[in-house]
CSV table of C-alpha atoms and ligand atoms in Angstrom, one decimal:
chain,number,residue,atom,x,y,z
A,22,MET,CA,1.1,9.2,-17.3
A,23,LEU,CA,2.8,9.9,-14.0
A,24,LYS,CA,2.6,13.6,-13.1
A,25,PHE,CA,4.6,15.5,-10.5
A,26,LYS,CA,1.4,16.5,-8.7
A,27,ASP,CA,0.7,12.8,-8.1
A,28,ILE,CA,3.6,12.7,-5.6
A,29,ARG,CA,2.1,14.2,-2.4
A,30,ILE,CA,4.5,14.8,0.4
A,31,GLY,CA,3.1,13.9,3.9
A,32,LYS,CA,0.1,12.1,2.4
A,33,ASN,CA,-0.5,8.6,1.1
A,34,LEU,CA,1.1,8.2,-2.2
A,35,SER,CA,-1.3,8.4,-5.1
A,36,ILE,CA,-2.3,5.1,-6.8
A,37,ARG,CA,-0.3,6.1,-10.0
A,38,VAL,CA,2.9,6.5,-8.0
A,39,LYS,CA,2.2,3.3,-6.1
A,40,ILE,CA,1.7,1.3,-9.3
A,41,TRP,CA,4.8,2.9,-10.9
A,42,LEU,CA,6.9,2.1,-7.8
A,43,PHE,CA,5.5,-1.5,-7.7
A,44,PHE,CA,6.5,-2.2,-11.3
A,45,MET,CA,10.0,-0.6,-10.8
A,46,MET,CA,10.5,-2.6,-7.7
A,47,LEU,CA,9.6,-5.7,-9.7
A,48,VAL,CA,12.1,-4.9,-12.4
A,49,CYS,CA,14.8,-4.3,-9.8
A,50,ILE,CA,14.0,-7.6,-8.0
A,51,VAL,CA,14.1,-9.5,-11.4
A,52,PHE,CA,17.4,-7.8,-12.3
A,53,ILE,CA,19.0,-8.6,-8.9
A,54,LEU,CA,17.9,-12.2,-9.0
A,55,MET,CA,19.1,-12.8,-12.5
A,56,TRP,CA,22.4,-11.0,-11.9
A,57,THR,CA,23.1,-13.0,-8.7
A,58,PHE,CA,22.1,-16.4,-10.0
A,59,GLN,CA,23.1,-16.2,-13.6
A,60,VAL,CA,26.3,-14.0,-13.4
A,61,LEU,CA,27.8,-13.9,-9.9
A,62,LEU,CA,27.0,-17.5,-8.7
A,63,LEU,CA,27.3,-19.2,-12.1
A,64,GLY,CA,30.7,-20.8,-11.4
A,65,GLN,CA,29.6,-22.1,-8.0
A,66,PHE,CA,26.3,-23.4,-9.5
A,67,TYR,CA,28.1,-25.2,-12.3
A,68,GLU,CA,30.6,-26.8,-9.9
A,69,ILE,CA,27.9,-28.0,-7.6
A,70,MET,CA,25.9,-29.5,-10.5
A,71,LYS,CA,29.0,-31.1,-12.0
A,72,VAL,CA,29.9,-32.7,-8.6
A,73,SER,CA,26.4,-34.0,-8.2
A,74,SER,CA,26.4,-35.4,-11.8
A,75,ILE,CA,29.8,-37.1,-11.5
A,76,SER,CA,28.9,-38.5,-8.1
A,77,ARG,CA,25.6,-39.9,-9.4
A,78,VAL,CA,27.2,-41.6,-12.4
A,79,THR,CA,30.1,-43.0,-10.3
A,80,LYS,CA,27.8,-44.4,-7.7
A,81,ASN,CA,25.5,-45.9,-10.3
A,82,LEU,CA,28.5,-47.7,-11.9
A,83,ALA,CA,29.6,-49.0,-8.4
A,84,LYS,CA,26.1,-50.3,-7.8
A,85,THR,CA,26.0,-52.0,-11.2
A,86,TYR,CA,29.4,-53.7,-10.7
A,87,GLN,CA,28.4,-55.0,-7.3
A,88,THR,CA,26.5,-57.8,-9.0
A,89,GLU,CA,27.5,-57.7,-12.7
A,90,GLN,CA,30.6,-58.3,-14.6
A,91,ILE,CA,32.5,-55.3,-16.0
A,92,ILE,CA,32.1,-55.2,-19.7
A,93,SER,CA,34.5,-53.0,-21.5
A,94,ASP,CA,32.0,-51.7,-24.1
A,95,ASP,CA,29.6,-50.6,-21.3
A,96,LEU,CA,32.4,-48.8,-19.6
A,97,ARG,CA,33.3,-47.0,-22.8
A,98,ASP,CA,29.6,-46.0,-23.4
A,99,ALA,CA,29.3,-44.7,-19.8
A,100,ALA,CA,32.6,-42.7,-20.3
A,101,MET,CA,31.5,-41.2,-23.6
A,102,GLN,CA,28.0,-40.4,-22.5
A,103,ASN,CA,29.2,-38.5,-19.4
A,104,ASP,CA,32.4,-37.0,-20.9
A,105,MET,CA,34.6,-38.6,-18.2
A,106,CYS,CA,37.5,-41.1,-17.7
A,107,ILE,CA,36.7,-44.2,-15.6
A,108,GLU,CA,39.2,-46.4,-13.8
A,109,VAL,CA,38.2,-49.6,-11.9
A,110,LEU,CA,40.7,-51.0,-9.4
A,111,ASN,CA,40.6,-54.1,-7.2
A,112,ALA,CA,41.0,-54.0,-3.5
A,113,GLU,CA,44.8,-53.9,-3.7
A,114,GLY,CA,44.8,-51.0,-6.1
A,115,ALA,CA,45.6,-53.0,-9.3
A,116,GLU,CA,43.8,-51.9,-12.4
A,117,ILE,CA,40.9,-54.1,-13.5
A,118,ASN,CA,39.5,-52.0,-16.3
A,119,TYR,CA,39.6,-48.4,-17.5
A,120,LYS,CA,38.4,-46.1,-20.2
A,121,CYS,CA,40.1,-42.7,-20.9
A,122,ILE,CA,38.4,-40.3,-23.4
A,123,PHE,CA,41.1,-37.7,-23.0
A,124,SER,CA,43.8,-39.8,-24.8
A,125,GLY,CA,45.7,-40.4,-21.7
A,126,ASN,CA,45.9,-36.7,-20.7
A,127,CYS,CA,43.4,-36.9,-17.8
A,128,LEU,CA,44.5,-36.8,-14.2
A,129,LEU,CA,44.1,-40.5,-13.8
A,130,HIS,CA,46.3,-41.6,-16.7
A,131,ASN,CA,48.9,-38.9,-17.5
A,132,GLY,CA,51.3,-40.1,-14.8
A,133,SER,CA,52.1,-43.5,-13.4
A,134,ASN,CA,51.6,-42.6,-9.8
A,135,ASP,CA,48.2,-40.8,-10.1
A,136,ILE,CA,45.9,-43.8,-9.7
A,137,TYR,CA,47.9,-45.0,-6.8
A,138,PHE,CA,47.6,-41.6,-5.2
A,139,TYR,CA,43.7,-41.6,-5.5
A,140,TYR,CA,43.6,-45.3,-4.4
A,141,MET,CA,45.5,-44.3,-1.2
A,142,ASP,CA,43.3,-41.3,-0.7
A,143,LEU,CA,40.2,-43.6,-0.9
A,144,LYS,CA,41.7,-46.2,1.5
A,145,GLN,CA,42.6,-43.4,4.0
A,146,ASN,CA,39.0,-42.2,3.8
A,147,ALA,CA,37.9,-45.6,5.1
A,148,GLY,CA,35.2,-46.4,2.6
A,149,LYS,CA,33.9,-42.9,2.1
A,150,ASP,CA,33.7,-41.1,-1.3
A,151,ILE,CA,36.4,-38.6,-2.3
A,152,VAL,CA,35.9,-35.4,-4.5
A,153,ARG,CA,39.0,-33.5,-5.6
A,154,LYS,CA,39.2,-30.5,-7.8
A,155,LEU,CA,42.7,-30.2,-9.4
A,156,TYR,CA,44.3,-28.2,-12.2
A,157,ASN,CA,45.4,-30.3,-15.2
A,158,ASP,CA,48.6,-28.7,-16.7
A,159,THR,CA,48.5,-30.9,-19.7
A,160,MET,CA,44.9,-30.0,-20.7
A,161,GLN,CA,45.2,-26.6,-19.1
A,162,SER,CA,41.8,-27.0,-17.4
A,163,GLU,CA,40.4,-27.6,-14.0
A,164,MET,CA,39.2,-31.2,-13.4
A,165,LEU,CA,37.1,-33.1,-10.9
A,166,VAL,CA,38.2,-36.5,-9.6
A,167,TYR,CA,35.5,-38.6,-7.8
A,168,GLY,CA,36.1,-41.9,-6.2
A,169,CYS,CA,34.0,-44.4,-4.3
A,170,PRO,CA,34.4,-48.0,-3.1
A,171,LEU,CA,33.0,-51.0,-5.0
A,172,TYR,CA,31.3,-53.5,-2.8
A,173,ASP,CA,30.6,-57.2,-3.3
A,174,THR,CA,27.3,-58.8,-2.5
A,175,ASN,CA,28.5,-59.4,1.1
A,176,ASN,CA,29.1,-55.7,1.4
A,177,GLU,CA,32.9,-56.1,1.5
A,178,ILE,CA,35.1,-53.7,-0.4
A,179,LYS,CA,36.2,-55.5,-3.5
A,180,GLY,CA,37.7,-52.5,-5.3
A,181,TYR,CA,37.3,-48.9,-6.2
A,182,ILE,CA,35.8,-46.8,-9.0
A,183,ILE,CA,37.5,-43.5,-9.8
A,184,THR,CA,36.2,-41.0,-12.4
A,185,ASN,CA,37.6,-37.8,-13.8
A,186,SER,CA,35.8,-35.2,-15.7
A,187,ARG,CA,36.6,-31.7,-17.0
A,188,LEU,CA,35.3,-28.4,-15.5
A,189,VAL,CA,34.5,-26.3,-18.5
A,190,PRO,CA,35.5,-22.6,-18.0
A,191,VAL,CA,32.3,-20.6,-17.4
A,192,GLU,CA,33.8,-17.2,-18.2
A,193,SER,CA,32.5,-17.0,-21.8
A,194,THR,CA,29.0,-18.2,-20.6
A,195,ARG,CA,29.1,-15.7,-17.8
A,196,HIS,CA,29.8,-13.0,-20.3
A,197,ILE,CA,26.9,-14.0,-22.5
A,198,LEU,CA,24.6,-14.2,-19.6
A,199,GLN,CA,25.7,-10.9,-18.3
A,200,ASN,CA,24.8,-9.3,-21.7
A,201,MET,CA,21.5,-11.2,-21.7
A,202,THR,CA,20.6,-10.0,-18.2
A,203,MET,CA,21.3,-6.4,-19.1
A,204,THR,CA,19.2,-6.7,-22.2
A,205,ILE,CA,16.3,-8.4,-20.4
A,206,THR,CA,16.5,-5.8,-17.6
A,207,VAL,CA,16.3,-2.9,-20.0
A,208,ALA,CA,13.4,-4.6,-21.9
A,209,LEU,CA,11.7,-5.2,-18.5
A,210,ALA,CA,12.2,-1.6,-17.4
A,211,ILE,CA,10.6,-0.3,-20.7
A,212,ALA,CA,7.8,-2.8,-20.4
A,213,GLY,CA,7.4,-1.8,-16.7
A,214,VAL,CA,7.1,1.9,-17.6
A,215,ILE,CA,4.5,1.1,-20.3
A,216,LEU,CA,2.5,-1.3,-18.2
A,217,SER,CA,2.6,0.8,-15.1
A,218,ALA,CA,1.4,3.8,-17.1
A,219,TYR,CA,-1.4,1.7,-18.5
A,220,ALA,CA,-2.4,0.2,-15.1
A,221,ALA,CA,-2.1,3.7,-13.5
A,222,GLU,CA,-4.3,5.1,-16.2
A,223,ASN,CA,-6.8,2.3,-15.9
A,224,LEU,CA,-7.1,2.5,-12.1
A,225,GLY,CA,-6.2,6.1,-11.3
A,226,THR,CA,-8.5,7.8,-13.9
A,227,PRO,CA,-11.8,6.1,-12.8
A,228,ILE,CA,-10.9,6.8,-9.1
A,229,LYS,CA,-10.2,10.5,-9.9
A,230,ARG,CA,-13.5,10.6,-11.9
A,231,LEU,CA,-15.4,9.0,-8.9
A,232,ASN,CA,-13.7,11.5,-6.6
A,233,SER,CA,-14.8,14.5,-8.6
A,234,SER,CA,-18.4,13.2,-8.8
A,235,ALA,CA,-18.4,12.5,-5.0
A,236,ARG,CA,-17.4,16.2,-4.5
A,237,ARG,CA,-20.3,17.3,-6.6
A,238,LEU,CA,-22.6,15.0,-4.6
A,239,ALA,CA,-21.2,16.5,-1.4
A,240,LEU,CA,-22.3,19.9,-2.7
A,241,GLY,CA,-25.8,18.6,-3.2
A,242,ASP,CA,-25.7,17.9,-6.9
A,243,TYR,CA,-27.6,14.6,-7.1
A,244,THR,CA,-27.2,14.5,-10.9
A,245,ALA,CA,-23.5,13.5,-10.5
A,246,SER,CA,-23.0,10.1,-12.1
A,247,PHE,CA,-20.6,7.5,-10.8
A,248,VAL,CA,-18.9,5.6,-13.6
A,249,GLY,CA,-16.5,2.7,-12.6
A,250,GLY,CA,-14.0,1.0,-14.8
A,251,GLY,CA,-10.5,-0.4,-14.5
A,252,CYS,CA,-11.3,-3.2,-12.0
A,253,ALA,CA,-14.2,-4.9,-10.2
A,254,GLU,CA,-13.5,-3.0,-6.9
A,255,VAL,CA,-13.8,0.4,-8.6
A,256,ASP,CA,-17.1,-0.8,-10.3
A,257,ASP,CA,-18.4,-1.8,-6.8
A,258,LEU,CA,-17.4,1.6,-5.4
A,259,ALA,CA,-19.2,3.3,-8.3
A,260,ASP,CA,-22.3,1.2,-7.6
A,261,THR,CA,-22.2,2.0,-3.9
A,262,LEU,CA,-21.8,5.7,-4.6
A,263,THR,CA,-24.7,5.6,-7.1
A,264,TYR,CA,-26.8,3.9,-4.4
A,265,ALA,CA,-25.7,6.4,-1.8
A,266,SER,CA,-26.5,9.3,-4.1
A,267,HIS,CA,-30.0,7.8,-4.9
A,268,GLU,CA,-30.7,7.4,-1.1
A,269,LEU,CA,-29.4,10.9,-0.3
A,270,SER,CA,-31.6,12.4,-3.0
A,271,LYS,CA,-34.6,10.5,-1.6
A,272,THR,CA,-33.9,11.8,1.8
A,273,ASP,CA,-33.5,15.3,0.5
A,274,GLU,CA,-36.7,15.0,-1.4
A,275,MET,CA,-38.5,13.6,1.7
A,276,GLN,CA,-37.1,16.5,3.8
A,277,ARG,CA,-38.4,19.0,1.3
A,278,ASP,CA,-41.8,17.3,1.1
A,279,LEU,CA,-41.9,17.1,4.8
A,280,ILE,CA,-41.4,20.8,5.2
A,281,ALA,CA,-43.9,21.6,2.4
A,282,ASN,CA,-46.5,19.2,3.9
A,283,VAL,CA,-46.0,20.4,7.5
A,284,SER,CA,-46.1,24.0,6.6
A,285,HIS,CA,-49.2,23.4,4.4
A,286,ASP,CA,-51.0,21.3,7.0
A,287,MET,CA,-50.3,23.9,9.6
A,288,ARG,CA,-51.0,26.9,7.5
A,289,THR,CA,-54.5,25.7,6.6
A,290,PRO,CA,-55.9,25.4,10.1
A,291,LEU,CA,-54.1,28.6,11.2
A,292,THR,CA,-55.6,30.5,8.2
A,293,MET,CA,-59.0,29.2,9.1
A,294,MET,CA,-58.7,30.1,12.7
A,295,LYS,CA,-57.5,33.6,11.9
A,296,ALA,CA,-60.3,34.1,9.3
A,297,TYR,CA,-63.0,32.9,11.7
A,298,ALA,CA,-61.6,34.9,14.6
A,299,GLU,CA,-61.7,38.1,12.4
A,300,MET,CA,-65.3,37.2,11.4
A,301,ILE,CA,-66.3,37.0,15.0
A,302,ARG,CA,-64.6,40.3,15.7
A,303,ASP,CA,-66.0,42.2,12.7
A,304,LEU,CA,-69.3,40.4,12.0
A,305,SER,CA,-70.7,37.8,14.2
A,306,GLY,CA,-69.6,39.1,17.6
A,307,ASP,CA,-73.1,40.2,18.5
A,308,ASN,CA,-74.9,37.3,16.8
A,309,PRO,CA,-74.9,34.4,19.3
A,310,VAL,CA,-75.9,31.7,16.7
A,311,LYS,CA,-73.2,32.8,14.1
A,312,ARG,CA,-70.6,33.4,16.8
A,313,GLU,CA,-71.3,29.8,18.1
A,314,GLN,CA,-70.8,28.4,14.6
A,315,HIS,CA,-67.6,30.3,14.0
A,316,LEU,CA,-66.2,29.4,17.4
A,317,ASN,CA,-66.9,25.7,16.7
A,318,VAL,CA,-64.9,26.0,13.5
A,319,ILE,CA,-62.0,27.5,15.4
A,320,ILE,CA,-62.2,24.7,18.0
A,321,GLU,CA,-62.2,22.0,15.2
A,322,GLU,CA,-59.2,23.6,13.6
A,323,THR,CA,-57.4,23.8,16.9
A,324,ASP,CA,-58.2,20.0,17.4
A,325,ARG,CA,-56.8,19.3,13.9
A,326,LEU,CA,-53.7,21.3,14.6
A,327,SER,CA,-53.1,19.6,18.0
A,328,LEU,CA,-53.7,16.2,16.4
A,329,LEU,CA,-51.1,17.0,13.8
A,330,VAL,CA,-48.6,18.3,16.3
A,331,ASN,CA,-49.2,15.3,18.6
A,332,ASP,CA,-48.8,12.8,15.7
A,333,MET,CA,-45.6,14.5,14.6
A,334,LEU,CA,-44.2,14.4,18.1
A,335,ASP,CA,-45.1,10.8,18.6
A,336,LEU,CA,-43.6,9.7,15.3
A,337,SER,CA,-40.4,11.6,15.9
A,338,LYS,CA,-40.1,10.1,19.4
A,339,LEU,CA,-40.6,6.6,18.0
A,340,GLU,CA,-38.3,7.1,15.1
A,341,SER,CA,-35.5,8.6,17.1
A,342,GLY,CA,-35.7,5.8,19.7
A,343,THR,CA,-36.4,8.2,22.6
A,344,GLN,CA,-39.6,6.3,23.3
A,345,LYS,CA,-38.9,2.8,24.5
A,346,LEU,CA,-41.3,-0.1,24.5
A,347,GLU,CA,-42.7,-1.2,27.8
A,348,TYR,CA,-43.1,-4.9,27.3
A,349,GLN,CA,-45.7,-6.9,29.1
A,350,THR,CA,-47.5,-10.2,28.4
A,351,ILE,CA,-51.1,-9.7,27.5
A,352,ASP,CA,-54.0,-11.8,26.1
A,353,ILE,CA,-54.5,-10.2,22.7
A,354,SER,CA,-58.0,-11.7,22.5
A,355,GLU,CA,-59.1,-9.9,25.6
A,356,LYS,CA,-57.5,-6.6,24.3
A,357,LEU,CA,-59.3,-6.9,21.0
A,358,CYS,CA,-62.7,-7.6,22.8
A,359,GLU,CA,-62.2,-4.5,24.9
A,360,ILE,CA,-61.3,-2.3,21.9
A,361,ALA,CA,-64.2,-3.7,19.9
A,362,SER,CA,-66.8,-3.0,22.6
A,363,ARG,CA,-65.5,0.6,22.8
A,364,TYR,CA,-66.0,1.0,19.1
A,365,GLU,CA,-69.3,-0.7,19.0
A,366,GLY,CA,-70.5,1.9,21.6
A,367,LEU,CA,-69.8,4.7,19.1
A,368,SER,CA,-71.0,2.8,16.0
A,369,GLU,CA,-74.6,4.0,16.1
A,370,LYS,CA,-73.6,7.6,16.6
A,371,MET,CA,-71.0,7.5,13.8
A,372,GLY,CA,-72.9,5.2,11.5
A,373,TYR,CA,-70.6,2.2,10.9
A,374,HIS,CA,-71.0,-1.4,11.7
A,375,LEU,CA,-68.1,-3.3,13.4
A,376,ILE,CA,-67.9,-7.1,13.3
A,377,PHE,CA,-65.4,-8.7,15.6
A,378,THR,CA,-64.4,-12.3,15.1
A,379,GLY,CA,-62.2,-13.3,17.9
A,380,ASP,CA,-60.3,-16.6,18.5
A,381,ALA,CA,-59.2,-18.4,21.7
A,382,PRO,CA,-57.1,-16.5,24.2
A,383,TYR,CA,-53.5,-15.9,22.9
A,384,MET,CA,-50.7,-14.5,24.9
A,385,ILE,CA,-48.3,-12.1,23.3
A,386,HIS,CA,-45.3,-10.1,24.7
A,387,CYS,CA,-45.7,-6.5,23.6
A,388,ASP,CA,-46.1,-2.9,24.6
A,389,SER,CA,-49.9,-3.1,25.2
A,390,GLY,CA,-50.5,0.7,24.9
A,391,LYS,CA,-48.7,0.9,21.6
A,392,ILE,CA,-50.3,-2.1,20.1
A,393,GLU,CA,-53.7,-0.6,21.1
A,394,ARG,CA,-52.7,2.5,19.2
A,395,VAL,CA,-51.9,0.4,16.1
A,396,ILE,CA,-55.3,-1.3,16.2
A,397,CYS,CA,-57.1,2.0,16.8
A,398,ASN,CA,-55.3,3.7,14.0
A,399,LEU,CA,-56.1,0.9,11.6
A,400,LEU,CA,-59.8,0.8,12.8
A,401,ASN,CA,-60.1,4.6,12.4
A,402,ASN,CA,-58.8,4.4,8.9
A,403,ALA,CA,-61.1,1.5,8.0
A,404,ILE,CA,-64.1,3.5,9.4
A,405,ASN,CA,-63.0,6.7,7.6
A,406,TYR,CA,-62.3,5.0,4.2
A,407,THR,CA,-65.0,2.3,4.1
A,408,SER,CA,-67.7,2.6,1.5
A,409,LYS,CA,-70.6,5.1,2.2
A,410,GLU,CA,-73.1,2.4,1.2
A,411,ASP,CA,-71.6,-0.5,3.2
A,412,ARG,CA,-70.0,0.9,6.3
A,413,THR,CA,-69.0,-2.5,7.6
A,414,VAL,CA,-65.6,-2.9,9.3
A,415,ILE,CA,-64.3,-6.3,10.3
A,416,LEU,CA,-61.8,-6.9,13.1
A,417,ARG,CA,-60.4,-10.5,13.0
A,418,GLN,CA,-58.1,-12.5,15.3
A,419,ILE,CA,-56.6,-15.6,13.7
A,420,ASN,CA,-54.5,-17.8,16.0
A,421,ARG,CA,-51.5,-19.6,14.5
A,422,PRO,CA,-49.0,-21.9,16.1
A,423,ASP,CA,-46.2,-19.3,16.3
A,424,CYS,CA,-48.2,-16.0,16.0
A,425,VAL,CA,-51.5,-14.3,16.0
A,426,ARG,CA,-52.7,-12.5,13.0
A,427,ILE,CA,-54.9,-9.4,13.4
A,428,GLU,CA,-56.8,-8.2,10.4
A,429,ILE,CA,-58.8,-5.0,9.9
A,430,SER,CA,-60.9,-5.0,6.8
A,431,ASP,CA,-63.2,-2.4,5.2
A,432,ARG,CA,-65.4,-2.3,2.1
A,433,GLY,CA,-64.1,1.0,0.7
A,434,ASP,CA,-62.7,1.9,-2.6
A,435,GLY,CA,-59.4,0.0,-2.0
A,436,ILE,CA,-56.0,1.3,-2.8
A,437,GLU,CA,-54.3,1.5,-6.2
A,438,GLU,CA,-51.5,-1.0,-6.5
A,439,ASP,CA,-48.8,1.6,-7.1
A,440,LYS,CA,-49.9,3.6,-4.0
A,441,ILE,CA,-49.8,0.6,-1.7
A,442,LYS,CA,-46.0,1.0,-1.1
A,443,LEU,CA,-46.5,4.8,-0.4
A,444,ILE,CA,-49.3,4.7,2.2
A,445,PHE,CA,-46.9,3.9,5.1
A,446,ASP,CA,-44.8,6.9,4.1
A,447,LYS,CA,-44.9,10.0,6.3
A,448,TYR,CA,-47.5,12.6,5.2
A,449,TYR,CA,-48.7,10.5,2.3
A,450,ARG,CA,-52.5,11.1,1.8
A,451,SER,CA,-54.4,9.9,-1.2
A,452,GLU,CA,-55.7,12.8,-3.3
A,453,ASN,CA,-59.2,11.3,-3.1
A,454,HIS,CA,-59.2,11.3,0.7
A,455,LYS,CA,-57.6,14.7,1.3
A,456,ARG,CA,-60.8,16.6,0.9
A,457,GLU,CA,-63.2,14.1,2.5
A,458,VAL,CA,-61.4,13.0,5.6
A,459,VAL,CA,-59.6,15.0,8.3
A,460,GLY,CA,-56.2,13.4,8.7
A,461,THR,CA,-52.5,14.1,9.1
A,462,GLY,CA,-51.0,11.4,6.9
A,463,LEU,CA,-49.0,10.2,9.9
A,464,GLY,CA,-51.3,7.5,11.2
A,465,LEU,CA,-49.9,4.6,9.2
A,466,SER,CA,-46.3,5.9,9.7
A,467,ILE,CA,-46.9,5.6,13.4
A,468,VAL,CA,-48.4,2.1,12.9
A,469,LYS,CA,-45.3,1.1,10.8
A,470,ALA,CA,-42.8,2.5,13.4
A,471,ILE,CA,-44.5,0.6,16.3
A,472,LEU,CA,-44.7,-2.7,14.5
A,473,LYS,CA,-41.1,-2.4,13.3
A,474,MET,CA,-40.0,-1.7,16.9
A,475,HIS,CA,-41.8,-4.9,17.9
A,476,GLY,CA,-40.3,-6.8,15.0
A,477,TYR,CA,-43.8,-7.9,13.7
A,478,ASN,CA,-44.7,-8.6,10.1
A,479,TYR,CA,-47.3,-6.3,8.7
A,480,GLY,CA,-48.9,-5.4,5.4
A,481,VAL,CA,-52.0,-4.6,3.4
A,482,ASN,CA,-54.1,-6.5,0.8
A,483,SER,CA,-56.3,-4.3,-1.2
A,484,LYS,CA,-58.5,-4.6,-4.3
A,485,LEU,CA,-59.9,-1.6,-6.1
A,486,GLY,CA,-63.7,-1.3,-5.6
A,487,GLU,CA,-63.7,-4.1,-3.0
A,488,GLY,CA,-61.9,-2.7,0.0
A,489,SER,CA,-58.7,-3.2,2.0
A,490,THR,CA,-57.4,-5.5,4.7
A,491,PHE,CA,-54.6,-4.2,6.9
A,492,TRP,CA,-52.9,-6.9,9.0
A,493,PHE,CA,-50.0,-7.6,11.3
A,494,GLU,CA,-48.7,-10.7,13.0
A,495,ALA,CA,-47.7,-10.7,16.7
A,496,ASN,CA,-45.3,-13.4,17.8
A,497,ALA,CA,-46.5,-15.8,20.6
A,498,ALA,CA,-45.1,-14.9,24.0
A,499,VAL,CA,-42.4,-17.3,25.2
A,500,PRO,CA,-44.0,-19.5,27.9
A,501,PRO,CA,-42.7,-18.5,31.3
A,502,VAL,CA,-40.1,-20.9,32.7
A,503,ALA,CA,-41.6,-22.9,35.6
A,504,ASP,CA,-40.0,-22.1,39.0
A,505,ASP,CA,-39.2,-25.3,40.9
A,506,LYS,CA,-38.6,-23.7,44.2
B,614,ADP,P1,-54.5,9.8,7.3
B,614,ADP,O1,-55.6,8.7,7.5
B,614,ADP,O2,-54.5,10.7,8.5
B,614,ADP,O3,-54.6,10.5,6.0
B,614,ADP,P2,-52.7,7.6,7.4
B,614,ADP,O4,-51.2,7.5,7.4
B,614,ADP,O5,-53.5,6.9,8.4
B,614,ADP,O6,-53.1,9.1,7.3
B,614,ADP,O7,-53.1,7.1,5.9
B,614,ADP,C1,-52.5,7.5,4.8
B,614,ADP,C2,-53.3,7.4,3.6
B,614,ADP,O8,-53.5,6.0,3.3
B,614,ADP,C3,-54.7,7.9,3.7
B,614,ADP,O9,-54.8,9.3,3.5
B,614,ADP,C4,-55.5,7.1,2.7
B,614,ADP,O10,-55.4,7.7,1.5
B,614,ADP,C5,-54.8,5.8,2.7
B,614,ADP,N1,-55.5,4.8,3.5
B,614,ADP,C6,-55.2,4.5,4.8
B,614,ADP,N2,-56.1,3.5,5.2
B,614,ADP,C7,-56.9,3.2,4.2
B,614,ADP,C8,-58.0,2.3,3.9
B,614,ADP,N3,-58.4,1.5,4.9
B,614,ADP,N4,-58.6,2.3,2.7
B,614,ADP,C9,-58.1,3.1,1.7
B,614,ADP,N5,-57.1,4.0,1.9
B,614,ADP,C10,-56.5,4.1,3.1
């Protein structure tokens, strides 16, 4: 129901008040229309309709008698059916035929001069119709007289038709309608109150419910549920809020994970560095071999820390958009050759075997340095995660009409299907690899950010026990427009 607190001064009206006002306005409009048309204007309406009906009947008769003979019975039927007296005169005003249903008390027949009077009226009107409203003392009623010329087939006036019908007093009808209008208005007002209360309840309550859940969400309570109801729009709003809540909770979770991961990843090398520094100070300071070993650990941990910090900085720059792409048109085949030869140089030392299968030169428009970073990140991963027995890594270039596909395959353990969608997430590192391989969990996030900035398609196909293939597709460079000058 409508409550006083729903009316808020200086603010938008609440939905309950609006619905209530809407229904009340509807009731008022219905009442005003009914009162105006059914009560106030009833007399005028009735008269207009009566004039139009008597004119229609009289003109129809005139049309009929233009070609047909006047038959008394037909004239009587027309008079009875339309509750009117009919008089047909010739061009000189002499009576040809007539029918009176008011026993000679009508305006046409209760005095000897009446017909002549209307005949003269019609003649003076030069062929136009006449409509007269007069009071009939004998019948104590208002009456309408309508007259129109009767033409022959040559369109010459051959006579006149004059009809007379009664205007029934509308006072009693007006009174009945007045009472009916009042009754209908009261019934409408009651129905309006009930319906508006129902509609307000149906719309207002779900919106209030959504509002209180949204407040809980704003305070960080992601368990708040958003239930719609009432109408499709409120259902949509509930769905959107549920989606927003879900996304916010994911972001919140990611943020917490991020802090946990970063602090964990940073704490480990820092702890190691502190421990080894203390060992050098307390134990191995005078032992050059041990000291060398411990110092190497500190250097490795420093490298790991700076790798992590650099990756974090690079990723945040890419994601925040502060690092823009520097586009240039390059031959990707040449770029791949160059990278492959660099990796082949290290393969003996690091114990992997790189196979490069290139294709014809292919021009792409990209940020060369960043695309190189993508390829190197993927190659490093393939080398790190390929099988210990078969340390083969394959780099492929596959030219297509509209793009070039770059594939990097390894023969490692592969990735579980449910983990594939996680590997491009920040700080994700498989449990199996955390211990074995030094990494930050940011390499693939950087790959994803760069490829997304370029608008390239990318993905991974992997089979457990067989290995993985990471790929991306770079669009062909638009051929330069020839300069005619
Ligand atoms: P990092 O390699 O530093 O851990 P990445 O973002 O490059 O971080 O990779 C995230 C995780 O994805 C890795 O820890 C690893 O578990 C998995 N992964 C990446 N590349 C491969 C691959 N070629 N084969 C199997 N797993 C991989």
